[in-house]
Amino acid sequence: MVLDVKPEQVTLVPDADDAITSNAGWDTKKHLDFLTEIIAEFKNAGIRTSIFLDPQPELVEYAAKTGADRIELYTEAYAKNYTLNKESAIKPYYDTAIVAGDFGLGINAGHDLSLDNLKYFADNIPNLLEVSIGHALISEALYMGLENTVQAYLKRLAKW
Protein backbone atom coordinates (compact mmCIF):
# COMPACT_ATOMS: atom_id res chain seq x y z
CA MET A 1 0.00 0.00 0.00
CA VAL A 2 2.83 2.42 0.86
CA LEU A 3 4.41 1.86 -2.53
CA ASP A 4 1.08 2.54 -4.25
CA VAL A 5 0.40 5.75 -2.31
CA LYS A 6 4.04 6.98 -2.16
CA PRO A 7 3.73 9.34 0.80
CA GLU A 8 6.53 11.75 1.61
CA GLN A 9 7.30 9.74 4.76
CA VAL A 10 6.41 6.39 6.24
CA THR A 11 6.88 5.51 9.89
CA LEU A 12 7.21 1.81 10.60
CA VAL A 13 5.39 0.84 13.81
CA PRO A 14 5.48 -2.72 15.22
CA ASP A 15 1.79 -3.14 16.01
CA ALA A 16 0.51 -6.60 16.79
CA ASP A 17 -2.57 -7.79 14.91
CA ASP A 18 -4.69 -7.32 18.03
CA ALA A 19 -3.28 -3.87 18.97
CA ILE A 20 -5.67 -0.93 18.86
CA THR A 21 -2.79 1.55 18.86
CA SER A 22 0.97 1.49 19.16
CA ASN A 23 2.30 0.48 22.57
CA ALA A 24 6.02 -0.12 21.94
CA GLY A 25 8.80 0.70 19.56
CA TRP A 26 10.86 -1.66 17.42
CA ASP A 27 13.60 -3.87 18.76
CA THR A 28 15.90 -2.74 15.97
CA LYS A 29 18.60 -5.24 16.86
CA LYS A 30 16.25 -8.23 16.71
CA HIS A 31 14.46 -7.03 13.55
CA LEU A 32 17.47 -5.52 11.77
CA ASP A 33 17.26 -7.66 8.65
CA PHE A 34 13.49 -7.23 8.23
CA LEU A 35 13.66 -3.45 8.72
CA THR A 36 16.66 -3.10 6.40
CA GLU A 37 14.83 -4.94 3.61
CA ILE A 38 11.59 -2.93 3.96
CA ILE A 39 13.37 0.41 4.30
CA ALA A 40 15.48 -0.23 1.19
CA GLU A 41 12.29 -0.85 -0.77
CA PHE A 42 10.69 2.39 0.45
CA LYS A 43 13.83 4.45 -0.09
CA ASN A 44 14.19 3.09 -3.63
CA ALA A 45 10.72 4.53 -4.20
CA GLY A 46 11.85 7.94 -2.88
CA ILE A 47 9.98 7.67 0.44
CA ARG A 48 11.58 9.06 3.62
CA THR A 49 11.58 6.41 6.35
CA SER A 50 11.22 6.57 10.10
CA ILE A 51 11.33 3.80 12.71
CA PHE A 52 9.12 4.00 15.81
CA LEU A 53 11.51 3.55 18.73
CA ASP A 54 11.41 3.43 22.51
CA PRO A 55 13.84 5.89 24.12
CA GLN A 56 16.72 3.42 24.35
CA PRO A 57 20.01 4.80 23.02
CA GLU A 58 21.40 1.29 22.45
CA LEU A 59 18.76 0.66 19.74
CA VAL A 60 19.69 3.75 17.71
CA GLU A 61 22.81 2.19 16.18
CA TYR A 62 20.69 -0.62 14.74
CA ALA A 63 18.08 1.85 13.51
CA ALA A 64 20.86 3.66 11.64
CA LYS A 65 22.09 0.36 10.15
CA THR A 66 18.67 -0.19 8.55
CA GLY A 67 19.16 2.87 6.35
CA ALA A 68 16.28 4.78 7.97
CA ASP A 69 16.28 8.57 7.72
CA ARG A 70 14.67 9.19 11.11
CA ILE A 71 13.47 7.63 14.29
CA GLU A 72 10.16 8.48 15.90
CA LEU A 73 10.43 8.45 19.68
CA TYR A 74 7.52 6.74 21.40
CA THR A 75 6.60 9.37 24.01
CA GLU A 76 4.00 7.66 26.18
CA ALA A 77 6.40 7.21 29.13
CA TYR A 78 7.41 10.88 28.89
CA ALA A 79 3.77 11.98 28.94
CA LYS A 80 2.93 9.73 31.90
CA ASN A 81 5.87 10.94 33.97
CA TYR A 82 5.93 14.60 32.91
CA THR A 83 3.87 15.89 35.83
CA LEU A 84 5.82 13.81 38.35
CA ASN A 85 9.30 14.95 37.31
CA LYS A 86 9.72 16.46 33.88
CA GLU A 87 13.53 16.42 34.06
CA SER A 88 13.74 12.68 34.68
CA ALA A 89 10.87 12.05 32.25
CA ILE A 90 12.76 13.65 29.38
CA LYS A 91 16.24 12.29 30.13
CA PRO A 92 16.02 8.99 28.18
CA TYR A 93 14.55 10.91 25.22
CA TYR A 94 17.34 13.47 25.30
CA ASP A 95 19.98 10.73 25.57
CA THR A 96 18.44 8.84 22.65
CA ALA A 97 18.20 12.01 20.55
CA ILE A 98 21.88 12.77 21.13
CA VAL A 99 22.89 9.29 19.93
CA ALA A 100 20.54 9.59 16.94
CA GLY A 101 22.21 12.86 16.00
CA ASP A 102 25.60 11.17 16.19
CA PHE A 103 24.33 8.64 13.63
CA GLY A 104 22.81 11.33 11.40
CA LEU A 105 19.20 10.35 12.12
CA GLY A 106 16.46 12.96 12.34
CA ILE A 107 14.06 12.90 15.28
CA ASN A 108 10.28 12.66 15.14
CA ALA A 109 8.17 12.05 18.24
CA GLY A 110 4.67 11.02 19.07
CA HIS A 111 2.15 9.45 21.40
CA ASP A 112 0.37 11.27 24.24
CA LEU A 113 1.98 14.63 23.50
CA SER A 114 -0.40 17.43 24.46
CA LEU A 115 -0.64 21.17 25.04
CA ASP A 116 0.56 20.52 28.59
CA ASN A 117 3.78 18.64 27.81
CA LEU A 118 4.72 19.50 24.21
CA LYS A 119 6.66 22.75 24.72
CA TYR A 120 9.04 21.27 27.29
CA PHE A 121 9.65 18.27 25.05
CA ALA A 122 10.29 20.39 21.94
CA ASP A 123 12.56 22.77 23.84
CA ASN A 124 14.72 19.95 25.21
CA ILE A 125 15.07 17.45 22.37
CA PRO A 126 17.83 18.31 19.91
CA ASN A 127 17.17 17.86 16.19
CA LEU A 128 13.42 17.39 16.68
CA LEU A 129 11.91 17.69 13.20
CA GLU A 130 8.31 16.57 13.54
CA VAL A 131 5.74 15.64 16.16
CA SER A 132 2.68 13.44 15.72
CA ILE A 133 -0.26 14.66 17.74
CA GLY A 134 -3.70 13.25 17.14
CA HIS A 135 -5.75 12.16 20.11
CA ALA A 136 -4.93 15.10 22.39
CA LEU A 137 -5.43 17.64 19.63
CA ILE A 138 -8.86 16.33 18.72
CA SER A 139 -9.87 15.98 22.38
CA GLU A 140 -8.77 19.53 23.16
CA ALA A 141 -10.52 20.78 20.03
CA LEU A 142 -13.85 19.62 21.47
CA TYR A 143 -13.45 22.35 24.11
CA MET A 144 -11.40 24.99 22.29
CA GLY A 145 -12.43 24.50 18.66
CA LEU A 146 -10.12 23.04 16.02
CA GLU A 147 -8.63 26.30 14.74
CA ASN A 148 -7.86 27.58 18.26
CA THR A 149 -6.33 24.24 19.24
CA VAL A 150 -4.09 24.09 16.18
CA GLN A 151 -2.95 27.66 16.86
CA ALA A 152 -2.19 26.74 20.50
CA TYR A 153 -0.01 23.83 19.35
CA LEU A 154 1.79 26.00 16.82
CA LYS A 155 2.47 28.60 19.51
CA ARG A 156 4.14 25.94 21.68
CA LEU A 157 6.33 25.02 18.73
CA ALA A 158 7.10 28.64 17.81
CA LYS A 159 10.87 28.26 17.96
CA TRP A 160 10.67 25.98 14.95
mmCIF file with all atom_site columns, N, CA and C in Angstrom, residues 3 18 20 27 34 36 45 51 63 80 89 120 131 141-142 157:
data_model
loop_
_atom_site.group_PDB
_atom_site.id
_atom_site.type_symbol
_atom_site.label_atom_id
_atom_site.label_alt_id
_atom_site.label_comp_id
_atom_site.label_asym_id
_atom_site.label_entity_id
_atom_site.label_seq_id
_atom_site.pdbx_PDB_ins_code
_atom_site.Cartn_x
_atom_site.Cartn_y
_atom_site.Cartn_z
_atom_site.occupancy
_atom_site.B_iso_or_equiv
_atom_site.pdbx_formal_charge
_atom_site.auth_seq_id
_atom_site.auth_comp_id
_atom_site.auth_asym_id
_atom_site.auth_atom_id
_atom_site.pdbx_PDB_model_num
ATOM 1  N N  . LEU A 1 3   ? 3.825   1.668  -1.206 1.00 0.00 ? 3   LEU A N  1
ATOM 2  C CA . LEU A 1 3   ? 4.415   1.856  -2.533 1.00 0.00 ? 3   LEU A CA 1
ATOM 3  C C  . LEU A 1 3   ? 3.395   2.355  -3.548 1.00 0.00 ? 3   LEU A C  1
ATOM 4  N N  . ASP A 1 18  ? -3.605  -7.637 17.103 1.00 0.00 ? 18  ASP A N  1
ATOM 5  C CA . ASP A 1 18  ? -4.692  -7.319 18.032 1.00 0.00 ? 18  ASP A CA 1
ATOM 6  C C  . ASP A 1 18  ? -4.516  -5.971 18.728 1.00 0.00 ? 18  ASP A C  1
ATOM 7  N N  . ILE A 1 20  ? -4.805  -2.032 19.286 1.00 0.00 ? 20  ILE A N  1
ATOM 8  C CA . ILE A 1 20  ? -5.669  -0.934 18.861 1.00 0.00 ? 20  ILE A CA 1
ATOM 9  C C  . ILE A 1 20  ? -4.812  0.261  18.449 1.00 0.00 ? 20  ILE A C  1
ATOM 10 N N  . ASP A 1 27  ? 12.313  -3.352 18.307 1.00 0.00 ? 27  ASP A N  1
ATOM 11 C CA . ASP A 1 27  ? 13.604  -3.866 18.763 1.00 0.00 ? 27  ASP A CA 1
ATOM 12 C C  . ASP A 1 27  ? 14.442  -3.924 17.491 1.00 0.00 ? 27  ASP A C  1
ATOM 13 N N  . PHE A 1 34  ? 14.828  -7.548 8.744  1.00 0.00 ? 34  PHE A N  1
ATOM 14 C CA . PHE A 1 34  ? 13.489  -7.229 8.235  1.00 0.00 ? 34  PHE A CA 1
ATOM 15 C C  . PHE A 1 34  ? 13.368  -5.736 7.940  1.00 0.00 ? 34  PHE A C  1
ATOM 16 N N  . THR A 1 36  ? 15.735  -3.495 7.471  1.00 0.00 ? 36  THR A N  1
ATOM 17 C CA . THR A 1 36  ? 16.656  -3.101 6.399  1.00 0.00 ? 36  THR A CA 1
ATOM 18 C C  . THR A 1 36  ? 16.040  -3.389 5.029  1.00 0.00 ? 36  THR A C  1
ATOM 19 N N  . ALA A 1 45  ? 11.893  3.859  -3.652 1.00 0.00 ? 45  ALA A N  1
ATOM 20 C CA . ALA A 1 45  ? 10.717  4.534  -4.205 1.00 0.00 ? 45  ALA A CA 1
ATOM 21 C C  . ALA A 1 45  ? 10.699  6.024  -3.862 1.00 0.00 ? 45  ALA A C  1
ATOM 22 N N  . ILE A 1 51  ? 11.588  4.988  11.909 1.00 0.00 ? 51  ILE A N  1
ATOM 23 C CA . ILE A 1 51  ? 11.331  3.798  12.712 1.00 0.00 ? 51  ILE A CA 1
ATOM 24 C C  . ILE A 1 51  ? 10.841  4.232  14.087 1.00 0.00 ? 51  ILE A C  1
ATOM 25 N N  . ALA A 1 63  ? 18.994  1.082  14.355 1.00 0.00 ? 63  ALA A N  1
ATOM 26 C CA . ALA A 1 63  ? 18.080  1.853  13.507 1.00 0.00 ? 63  ALA A CA 1
ATOM 27 C C  . ALA A 1 63  ? 18.856  2.500  12.363 1.00 0.00 ? 63  ALA A C  1
ATOM 28 N N  . LYS A 1 80  ? 3.397   10.249 30.616 1.00 0.00 ? 80  LYS A N  1
ATOM 29 C CA . LYS A 1 80  ? 2.926   9.732  31.900 1.00 0.00 ? 80  LYS A CA 1
ATOM 30 C C  . LYS A 1 80  ? 3.721   10.285 33.078 1.00 0.00 ? 80  LYS A C  1
ATOM 31 N N  . ALA A 1 89  ? 11.721  12.577 33.317 1.00 0.00 ? 89  ALA A N  1
ATOM 32 C CA . ALA A 1 89  ? 10.872  12.052 32.252 1.00 0.00 ? 89  ALA A CA 1
ATOM 33 C C  . ALA A 1 89  ? 11.520  12.250 30.880 1.00 0.00 ? 89  ALA A C  1
ATOM 34 N N  . TYR A 1 120 ? 7.847   21.727 26.574 1.00 0.00 ? 120 TYR A N  1
ATOM 35 C CA . TYR A 1 120 ? 9.042   21.274 27.288 1.00 0.00 ? 120 TYR A CA 1
ATOM 36 C C  . TYR A 1 120 ? 9.776   20.210 26.473 1.00 0.00 ? 120 TYR A C  1
ATOM 37 N N  . VAL A 1 131 ? 6.483   16.298 15.094 1.00 0.00 ? 131 VAL A N  1
ATOM 38 C CA . VAL A 1 131 ? 5.737   15.638 16.161 1.00 0.00 ? 131 VAL A CA 1
ATOM 39 C C  . VAL A 1 131 ? 4.402   15.157 15.613 1.00 0.00 ? 131 VAL A C  1
ATOM 40 N N  . ALA A 1 141 ? -9.709  20.025 20.981 1.00 0.00 ? 141 ALA A N  1
ATOM 41 C CA . ALA A 1 141 ? -10.522 20.782 20.033 1.00 0.00 ? 141 ALA A CA 1
ATOM 42 C C  . ALA A 1 141 ? -12.009 20.725 20.364 1.00 0.00 ? 141 ALA A C  1
ATOM 43 N N  . LEU A 1 142 ? -12.445 19.691 21.056 1.00 0.00 ? 142 LEU A N  1
ATOM 44 C CA . LEU A 1 142 ? -13.847 19.617 21.470 1.00 0.00 ? 142 LEU A CA 1
ATOM 45 C C  . LEU A 1 142 ? -14.202 20.774 22.401 1.00 0.00 ? 142 LEU A C  1
ATOM 46 N N  . LEU A 1 157 ? 5.224   25.419 19.598 1.00 0.00 ? 157 LEU A N  1
ATOM 47 C CA . LEU A 1 157 ? 6.332   25.015 18.728 1.00 0.00 ? 157 LEU A CA 1
ATOM 48 C C  . LEU A 1 157 ? 6.945   26.207 18.006 1.00 0.00 ? 157 LEU A C  1
#
